């Protein structure tokens, strides 16, 4: 009898032991800590699939939107996923916020590419608005469109409205009259030569696309300023130049007011925040899925002038952004900010990881990011 009890006790102990280990693995984002680079699971125990994303804070809850990435290939098979949390550590799967369409020829037909979705809340309309980078099915990265979708509730489902290039026929605010009058034939220029650089600086690609469908829009983010005005910030001009474009009052279209910053700077993956009246933007260089050195930019007015500062990352692997690429900077309830980046794994994109680190500020108030194992 006592032997039987011992065996039962031993069994109970072992099963408790393994369950504890298993549940610890299930929550490797940590019920207590954020551990960057690990596999992060949602509260159902499934791996979180929300890449190139951003977070909306709404009514006491964080909503994380991101690209659902397949385990092989790179086109979008599912859409934009949403997870919610009250503590940024335990994430509940809310489902597919924007689903790809089964309709042949739809802009968001299954097999298109949806990247870098961001959601903002519009106080005036009470609607949640999602913008994302869209490439039409079977067209590679050529179309370079921005897509917009809307919902009455934060987690969705979102209704796709339209996609397209940005601000056709409109010159950026900071292109001079002289520059606007110039004409170029981009085919005549060899990339990266001094003549080509000068033409890019003066707006060769702006002019080409202004007369066509509008400005190219790839990697992107959104920002809502204190006065409620929202901005769409995207890599344009063949990924060479960032644009900052004002959105309409309902956030569903562009007003035509936009600037280009750092022409030829090759900035991607823009992430922005504002602290004490100063705007800070972190971006990456253009090396596809490979990590590179981040860039820091700042301005006292969102529509410029912007100036560039050195790499904001410090310490080991700072030169490759700790293996990640920026995607979003989240203001935290305690007044701090969280830098969010993706560690891409192109062999199996669904296995790409997340790096979330605190943004710190030096004595001069300039932001920097240092690796922390957990926080
Ligand atoms: C990266 C970009 C990603 C994705 C990828 C495709 O440079 O930041 O969003 O577009 O290229 O190769």
Coordinates of C-alpha atoms and ligand atoms in Angstrom, one line a residue:
X1 CA 0.0 0.0 0.0
X2 CA 2.7 2.5 1.1
X3 CA 4.7 1.4 -2.0
X4 CA 1.7 2.1 -4.1
X5 CA 1.3 5.5 -2.5
X6 CA 5.0 6.3 -3.1
X7 CA 4.6 5.4 -6.8
X8 CA 1.4 7.6 -7.0
X9 CA 3.2 10.4 -5.1
X10 CA 6.2 10.1 -7.4
X11 CA 3.9 10.2 -10.5
X12 CA 2.1 13.3 -9.2
X13 CA 5.3 15.0 -8.4
X14 CA 6.8 14.3 -11.8
X15 CA 3.7 15.4 -13.7
X16 CA 3.6 18.6 -11.7
X17 CA 7.3 19.1 -12.4
X18 CA 6.9 18.7 -16.2
X19 CA 3.7 20.8 -16.3
X20 CA 5.6 23.6 -14.6
X21 CA 8.4 23.3 -17.1
X22 CA 5.9 23.2 -20.0
X23 CA 3.9 26.2 -18.8
X24 CA 7.1 28.2 -18.3
X25 CA 8.0 27.4 -21.9
X26 CA 4.6 28.4 -23.0
X27 CA 5.0 31.9 -21.7
X28 CA 8.6 32.6 -22.7
X29 CA 7.6 36.2 -23.4
X30 CA 7.4 35.9 -19.6
X31 CA 4.5 36.5 -17.3
X32 CA 7.0 38.6 -15.5
X33 CA 9.6 39.7 -18.1
X34 CA 10.0 40.6 -21.7
X35 CA 12.8 38.4 -23.1
X36 CA 13.8 39.6 -26.5
X37 CA 14.7 37.1 -29.2
X38 CA 13.0 34.1 -27.6
X39 CA 9.9 32.3 -29.0
X40 CA 6.9 34.2 -27.7
X41 CA 3.6 32.4 -27.2
X42 CA 0.2 33.7 -26.7
X43 CA -2.1 32.8 -23.8
X44 CA -3.3 29.7 -25.7
X45 CA 0.2 28.5 -26.0
X46 CA 0.5 29.3 -29.8
X47 CA 3.6 31.1 -31.2
X48 CA 2.8 34.8 -31.7
X49 CA 2.8 35.6 -35.4
X50 CA 2.6 39.4 -35.7
X51 CA 5.7 40.8 -37.5
X52 CA 6.6 44.3 -38.7
X53 CA 3.8 45.4 -36.4
X54 CA 2.8 48.2 -34.0
X55 CA 0.8 48.6 -30.9
X56 CA -2.4 50.7 -30.3
X57 CA -3.2 51.6 -26.7
X58 CA -6.9 51.9 -26.3
X59 CA -9.2 51.9 -23.2
X60 CA -6.6 50.4 -20.9
X61 CA -5.6 47.7 -23.3
X62 CA -2.7 47.2 -25.7
X63 CA -3.5 45.9 -29.2
X64 CA -0.6 44.4 -31.1
X65 CA -1.1 44.2 -34.9
X66 CA 1.4 42.5 -37.2
X67 CA 2.0 40.6 -40.3
X68 CA 1.0 36.9 -40.2
X69 CA 4.0 35.2 -41.9
X70 CA 3.9 31.7 -43.4
X71 CA 6.5 29.1 -42.4
X72 CA 7.6 28.9 -46.0
X73 CA 7.5 31.5 -48.8
X74 CA 6.8 35.1 -48.0
X75 CA 3.5 36.1 -49.5
X76 CA 0.5 36.8 -47.3
X77 CA -1.8 33.8 -46.8
X78 CA -3.7 35.0 -43.7
X79 CA -3.5 38.8 -43.2
X80 CA -3.0 41.0 -40.2
X81 CA -3.2 39.4 -36.8
X82 CA -4.2 41.1 -33.6
X83 CA -3.3 40.2 -30.0
X84 CA -4.4 42.1 -26.8
X85 CA -2.8 42.5 -23.4
X86 CA -3.0 44.7 -20.4
X87 CA 0.6 44.2 -19.3
X88 CA 2.6 43.8 -22.6
X89 CA 3.7 40.4 -21.5
X90 CA 0.6 38.1 -21.7
X91 CA -1.0 38.3 -25.1
X92 CA -4.4 37.0 -26.0
X93 CA -5.0 36.1 -29.6
X94 CA -7.8 38.3 -30.9
X95 CA -7.9 36.7 -34.4
X96 CA -7.3 38.0 -37.9
X97 CA -7.9 41.8 -37.9
X98 CA -7.6 42.1 -41.7
X99 CA -8.0 39.0 -43.7
X100 CA -6.8 38.5 -47.2
X101 CA -9.5 38.0 -49.8
X102 CA -10.4 34.9 -51.8
X103 CA -11.7 37.1 -54.6
X104 CA -9.5 36.9 -57.7
X105 CA -8.2 40.3 -58.6
X106 CA -8.9 41.9 -55.2
X107 CA -6.1 44.2 -54.1
X108 CA -5.7 42.1 -51.0
X109 CA -6.1 38.7 -52.8
X110 CA -4.5 35.8 -50.9
X111 CA -0.9 35.7 -52.1
X112 CA -0.5 39.5 -52.1
X113 CA 2.1 41.0 -49.7
X114 CA 0.9 42.9 -46.6
X115 CA 3.6 44.4 -44.5
X116 CA 4.1 46.8 -41.5
X117 CA 0.4 47.3 -40.6
X118 CA -0.3 50.1 -38.1
X119 CA -3.5 51.1 -36.4
X120 CA -4.6 54.4 -35.0
X121 CA -7.8 55.6 -33.4
X122 CA -9.7 58.5 -34.8
X123 CA -11.3 60.6 -31.9
X124 CA -13.6 62.5 -34.3
X125 CA -15.1 59.5 -36.1
X126 CA -14.7 56.9 -33.4
X127 CA -13.2 54.5 -35.9
X128 CA -10.0 52.5 -35.9
X129 CA -7.9 53.0 -39.0
X130 CA -5.3 50.6 -40.3
X131 CA -2.7 51.5 -42.9
X132 CA -0.2 49.0 -44.3
X133 CA 2.2 48.4 -47.2
X134 CA 0.6 46.4 -49.9
X135 CA 2.1 44.6 -52.9
X136 CA -0.5 43.2 -55.4
X137 CA -0.4 39.4 -55.9
X138 CA 2.2 38.2 -58.4
X139 CA 3.8 41.6 -58.9
X140 CA 6.8 41.4 -56.6
X141 CA 7.6 44.7 -54.8
X142 CA 6.7 46.8 -57.9
X143 CA 3.3 48.3 -57.0
X144 CA 4.6 49.9 -53.8
X145 CA 1.1 50.8 -52.5
X146 CA -0.4 51.9 -49.2
X147 CA -3.6 50.2 -48.2
X148 CA -6.2 51.4 -45.7
X149 CA -8.9 49.5 -43.7
X150 CA -11.4 50.6 -41.0
X151 CA -13.2 49.1 -38.1
X152 CA -15.6 50.1 -35.3
X153 CA -13.8 48.1 -32.7
X154 CA -10.0 47.9 -32.0
X155 CA -9.5 44.2 -32.7
X156 CA -11.5 44.3 -35.9
X157 CA -12.4 42.7 -38.3
X158 CA -11.3 45.6 -40.4
X159 CA -13.0 46.4 -43.7
X160 CA -10.5 47.0 -46.6
X161 CA -11.3 50.4 -48.2
X162 CA -8.7 50.9 -51.0
X163 CA -5.0 50.8 -51.9
X164 CA -2.8 53.0 -54.1
X165 CA 0.3 55.1 -54.5
X166 CA 0.3 58.3 -52.5
X167 CA -0.5 61.9 -53.5
X168 CA -0.4 61.7 -57.3
X169 CA 0.1 65.0 -59.1
X170 CA 1.2 66.8 -55.9
X171 CA 4.7 68.2 -55.2
X172 CA 6.1 67.8 -51.7
X173 CA 6.2 71.0 -49.6
X174 CA 9.9 71.0 -49.5
X175 CA 10.7 70.7 -53.2
X176 CA 11.6 74.1 -54.5
X177 CA 10.0 75.8 -57.6
X178 CA 13.3 75.4 -59.4
X179 CA 13.4 71.7 -58.6
X180 CA 9.8 71.2 -59.7
X181 CA 10.7 72.7 -63.1
X182 CA 13.6 70.2 -63.7
X183 CA 13.1 67.2 -65.9
X184 CA 15.1 64.0 -65.9
X185 CA 15.1 60.6 -67.5
X186 CA 15.9 58.2 -64.7
X187 CA 17.1 55.6 -67.3
X188 CA 19.9 57.9 -68.3
X189 CA 21.5 57.6 -64.8
X190 CA 23.6 55.0 -63.3
X191 CA 22.7 54.4 -59.7
X192 CA 25.0 55.8 -57.0
X193 CA 27.0 58.0 -59.3
X194 CA 27.4 61.7 -58.2
X195 CA 25.1 62.8 -61.1
X196 CA 22.5 60.3 -60.0
X197 CA 22.7 61.4 -56.4
X198 CA 22.2 65.0 -57.4
X199 CA 19.2 64.1 -59.5
X200 CA 17.7 62.0 -56.6
X201 CA 18.4 64.9 -54.2
X202 CA 16.5 67.3 -56.4
X203 CA 13.5 64.9 -56.8
X204 CA 14.0 62.8 -60.0
X205 CA 11.9 60.0 -58.6
X206 CA 9.3 62.3 -57.1
X207 CA 8.8 63.9 -60.5
X208 CA 8.6 60.5 -62.3
X209 CA 5.9 59.2 -59.9
X210 CA 4.0 62.5 -59.5
X211 CA 3.3 62.3 -63.2
X212 CA 2.4 58.6 -62.9
X213 CA 0.3 56.9 -60.2
X214 CA 1.7 58.8 -57.2
X215 CA 4.5 58.3 -54.8
X216 CA 5.8 54.8 -53.9
X217 CA 5.0 53.7 -50.4
X218 CA 6.8 50.7 -48.9
X219 CA 7.9 50.3 -45.2
X220 CA 5.7 52.6 -43.2
X221 CA 4.4 53.7 -39.9
X222 CA 1.7 56.1 -38.6
X223 CA 1.9 58.8 -36.0
X224 CA -0.9 60.8 -34.3
X225 CA 0.2 64.2 -33.1
X226 CA -1.0 66.0 -29.9
X227 CA -3.5 68.0 -32.0
X228 CA -5.0 64.8 -33.5
X229 CA -3.4 65.2 -36.9
X230 CA -2.2 61.9 -38.2
X231 CA 0.8 61.3 -40.5
X232 CA 1.8 58.5 -42.7
X233 CA 5.6 58.0 -42.9
X234 CA 6.9 55.7 -45.6
X235 CA 9.9 54.7 -47.6
X236 CA 9.4 56.2 -51.1
X237 CA 11.3 57.0 -54.2
X238 CA 12.7 53.4 -54.7
X239 CA 13.3 53.2 -50.9
X240 CA 15.8 56.1 -51.2
X241 CA 13.8 58.8 -49.4
X242 CA 11.4 58.9 -46.5
X243 CA 8.2 60.9 -46.9
X244 CA 6.0 62.3 -44.2
X245 CA 2.4 62.8 -45.4
X246 CA -0.5 64.3 -43.5
X247 CA -3.7 62.3 -43.4
X248 CA -7.2 63.7 -43.7
X249 CA -9.3 64.4 -40.7
X250 CA -10.9 60.9 -40.9
X251 CA -7.4 59.4 -41.4
X252 CA -8.7 57.6 -44.5
X253 CA -6.8 59.5 -47.2
X254 CA -3.9 61.9 -47.8
X255 CA -4.3 65.7 -47.8
X256 CA -1.6 66.3 -50.3
X257 CA 0.6 68.0 -47.7
X258 CA 3.9 66.1 -47.5
X259 CA 7.6 66.4 -47.2
X260 CA 10.6 64.3 -48.2
X261 CA 13.4 63.8 -45.8
X262 CA 17.0 62.7 -46.3
X263 CA 16.8 62.2 -50.1
X264 CA 19.0 59.2 -51.1
X265 CA 19.4 58.3 -47.4
X266 CA 18.1 54.8 -48.0
X267 CA 16.0 54.7 -44.8
X268 CA 13.5 51.9 -44.2
X269 CA 11.4 50.6 -41.2
X270 CA 10.6 54.0 -39.8
X271 CA 9.5 54.2 -36.1
X272 CA 8.7 57.5 -34.5
X273 CA 7.8 59.0 -31.1
X274 CA 7.5 62.5 -29.6
X275 CA 8.9 63.5 -26.2
X276 CA 8.6 67.0 -24.7
X277 CA 7.8 68.5 -28.0
X278 CA 10.6 66.9 -29.9
X279 CA 10.1 64.2 -32.6
X280 CA 12.5 61.3 -32.8
X281 CA 12.6 58.7 -35.5
X282 CA 14.6 55.5 -35.8
X283 CA 15.0 53.8 -39.1
X284 CA 17.1 51.0 -40.6
X285 CA 19.2 51.0 -43.8
X286 CA 18.1 48.9 -46.8
X287 CA 19.5 45.4 -46.6
X288 CA 16.3 43.3 -47.0
X289 CA 16.0 40.8 -44.2
X290 CA 19.6 41.3 -43.0
X291 CA 20.0 43.5 -40.0
X292 CA 22.0 46.7 -40.3
X293 CA 22.9 49.8 -38.4
X294 CA 19.9 51.9 -37.2
X295 CA 19.7 55.6 -37.8
X296 CA 18.3 58.3 -35.5
X297 CA 16.7 61.5 -36.7
X298 CA 15.1 64.4 -34.9
X299 CA 13.0 67.5 -35.6
X300 CA 11.1 70.1 -33.6
X301 CA 8.3 70.2 -36.1
X302 CA 7.0 67.0 -37.8
X303 CA 7.1 68.6 -41.2
X304 CA 10.8 69.5 -40.7
X305 CA 13.5 70.4 -40.7
X306 CA 14.8 67.0 -39.7
X307 CA 18.4 66.3 -38.8
X308 CA 20.3 63.1 -38.4
X309 CA 22.2 61.8 -35.4
X310 CA 24.5 58.7 -35.0
X311 CA 23.2 55.2 -34.4
X312 CA 21.0 55.2 -31.3
X313 CA 22.0 51.6 -30.4
X314 CA 24.9 51.1 -28.0
X315 CA 26.9 48.1 -26.8
X316 CA 27.4 44.6 -28.3
X317 CA 25.8 44.1 -31.7
X318 CA 24.7 47.8 -31.8
X319 CA 26.0 47.9 -35.4
X320 CA 23.3 45.5 -36.5
X321 CA 20.5 46.7 -34.2
X322 CA 21.0 43.6 -32.0
X323 CA 20.1 41.5 -35.0
X324 CA 16.7 43.3 -35.5
X325 CA 15.0 45.9 -37.7
X326 CA 12.9 48.7 -36.2
X327 CA 9.1 48.5 -36.5
X328 CA 7.5 50.7 -33.8
X329 CA 8.1 52.8 -30.7
X330 CA 5.4 52.6 -28.1
X331 CA 4.9 55.3 -25.4
X332 CA 4.5 53.5 -22.1
X333 CA 2.1 54.4 -19.2
X334 CA 5.1 55.3 -16.9
X335 CA 6.3 58.0 -19.4
X336 CA 8.9 55.7 -20.9
X337 CA 9.1 54.3 -24.5
X338 CA 9.6 50.8 -25.9
X339 CA 11.6 50.2 -29.0
X340 CA 10.2 47.3 -31.1
X341 CA 12.1 45.4 -33.8
X342 CA 11.9 42.3 -35.8
X343 CA 14.6 39.6 -36.1
X344 CA 13.8 38.3 -39.6
X345 CA 14.3 34.6 -40.4
X346 CA 13.8 34.5 -44.2
X347 CA 14.1 30.7 -44.3
X348 CA 11.0 30.5 -42.3
X349 CA 9.5 33.9 -41.7
X350 CA 7.0 32.7 -39.2
X351 CA 10.0 31.9 -36.9
X352 CA 11.1 35.6 -37.0
X353 CA 11.5 36.9 -33.5
X354 CA 10.8 40.1 -31.6
X355 CA 13.1 42.5 -29.9
X356 CA 11.5 44.9 -27.4
X357 CA 13.8 47.1 -25.5
X358 CA 13.5 50.2 -23.3
X359 CA 14.4 53.5 -24.9
X360 CA 16.8 55.4 -22.6
X361 CA 17.9 59.0 -22.7
X362 CA 21.4 60.4 -22.1
X363 CA 22.3 63.6 -20.2
X364 CA 21.5 65.7 -23.2
X365 CA 18.0 64.0 -23.6
X366 CA 19.1 62.1 -26.7
X367 CA 17.5 58.6 -26.9
X368 CA 19.7 55.5 -27.0
X369 CA 19.0 51.7 -26.9
X370 CA 21.0 49.1 -25.0
X371 CA 20.4 45.4 -25.0
X372 CA 18.8 44.0 -21.8
X373 CA 18.3 40.3 -21.3
X374 CA 15.0 40.7 -19.7
X375 CA 12.9 43.6 -18.2
Ligands
LIG1 C1 12.9 44.8 -45.7 C2 11.7 45.5 -45.2 C3 10.6 44.5 -44.9 C4 10.4 43.6 -46.1 C5 11.7 43.0 -46.6 C6 11.5 42.3 -47.9 O1 14.0 45.6 -46.0 O2 12.0 46.3 -44.1 O3 9.5 45.2 -44.5 O4 9.9 44.4 -47.1 O5 12.7 44.0 -46.8 O6 12.7 41.8 -48.4

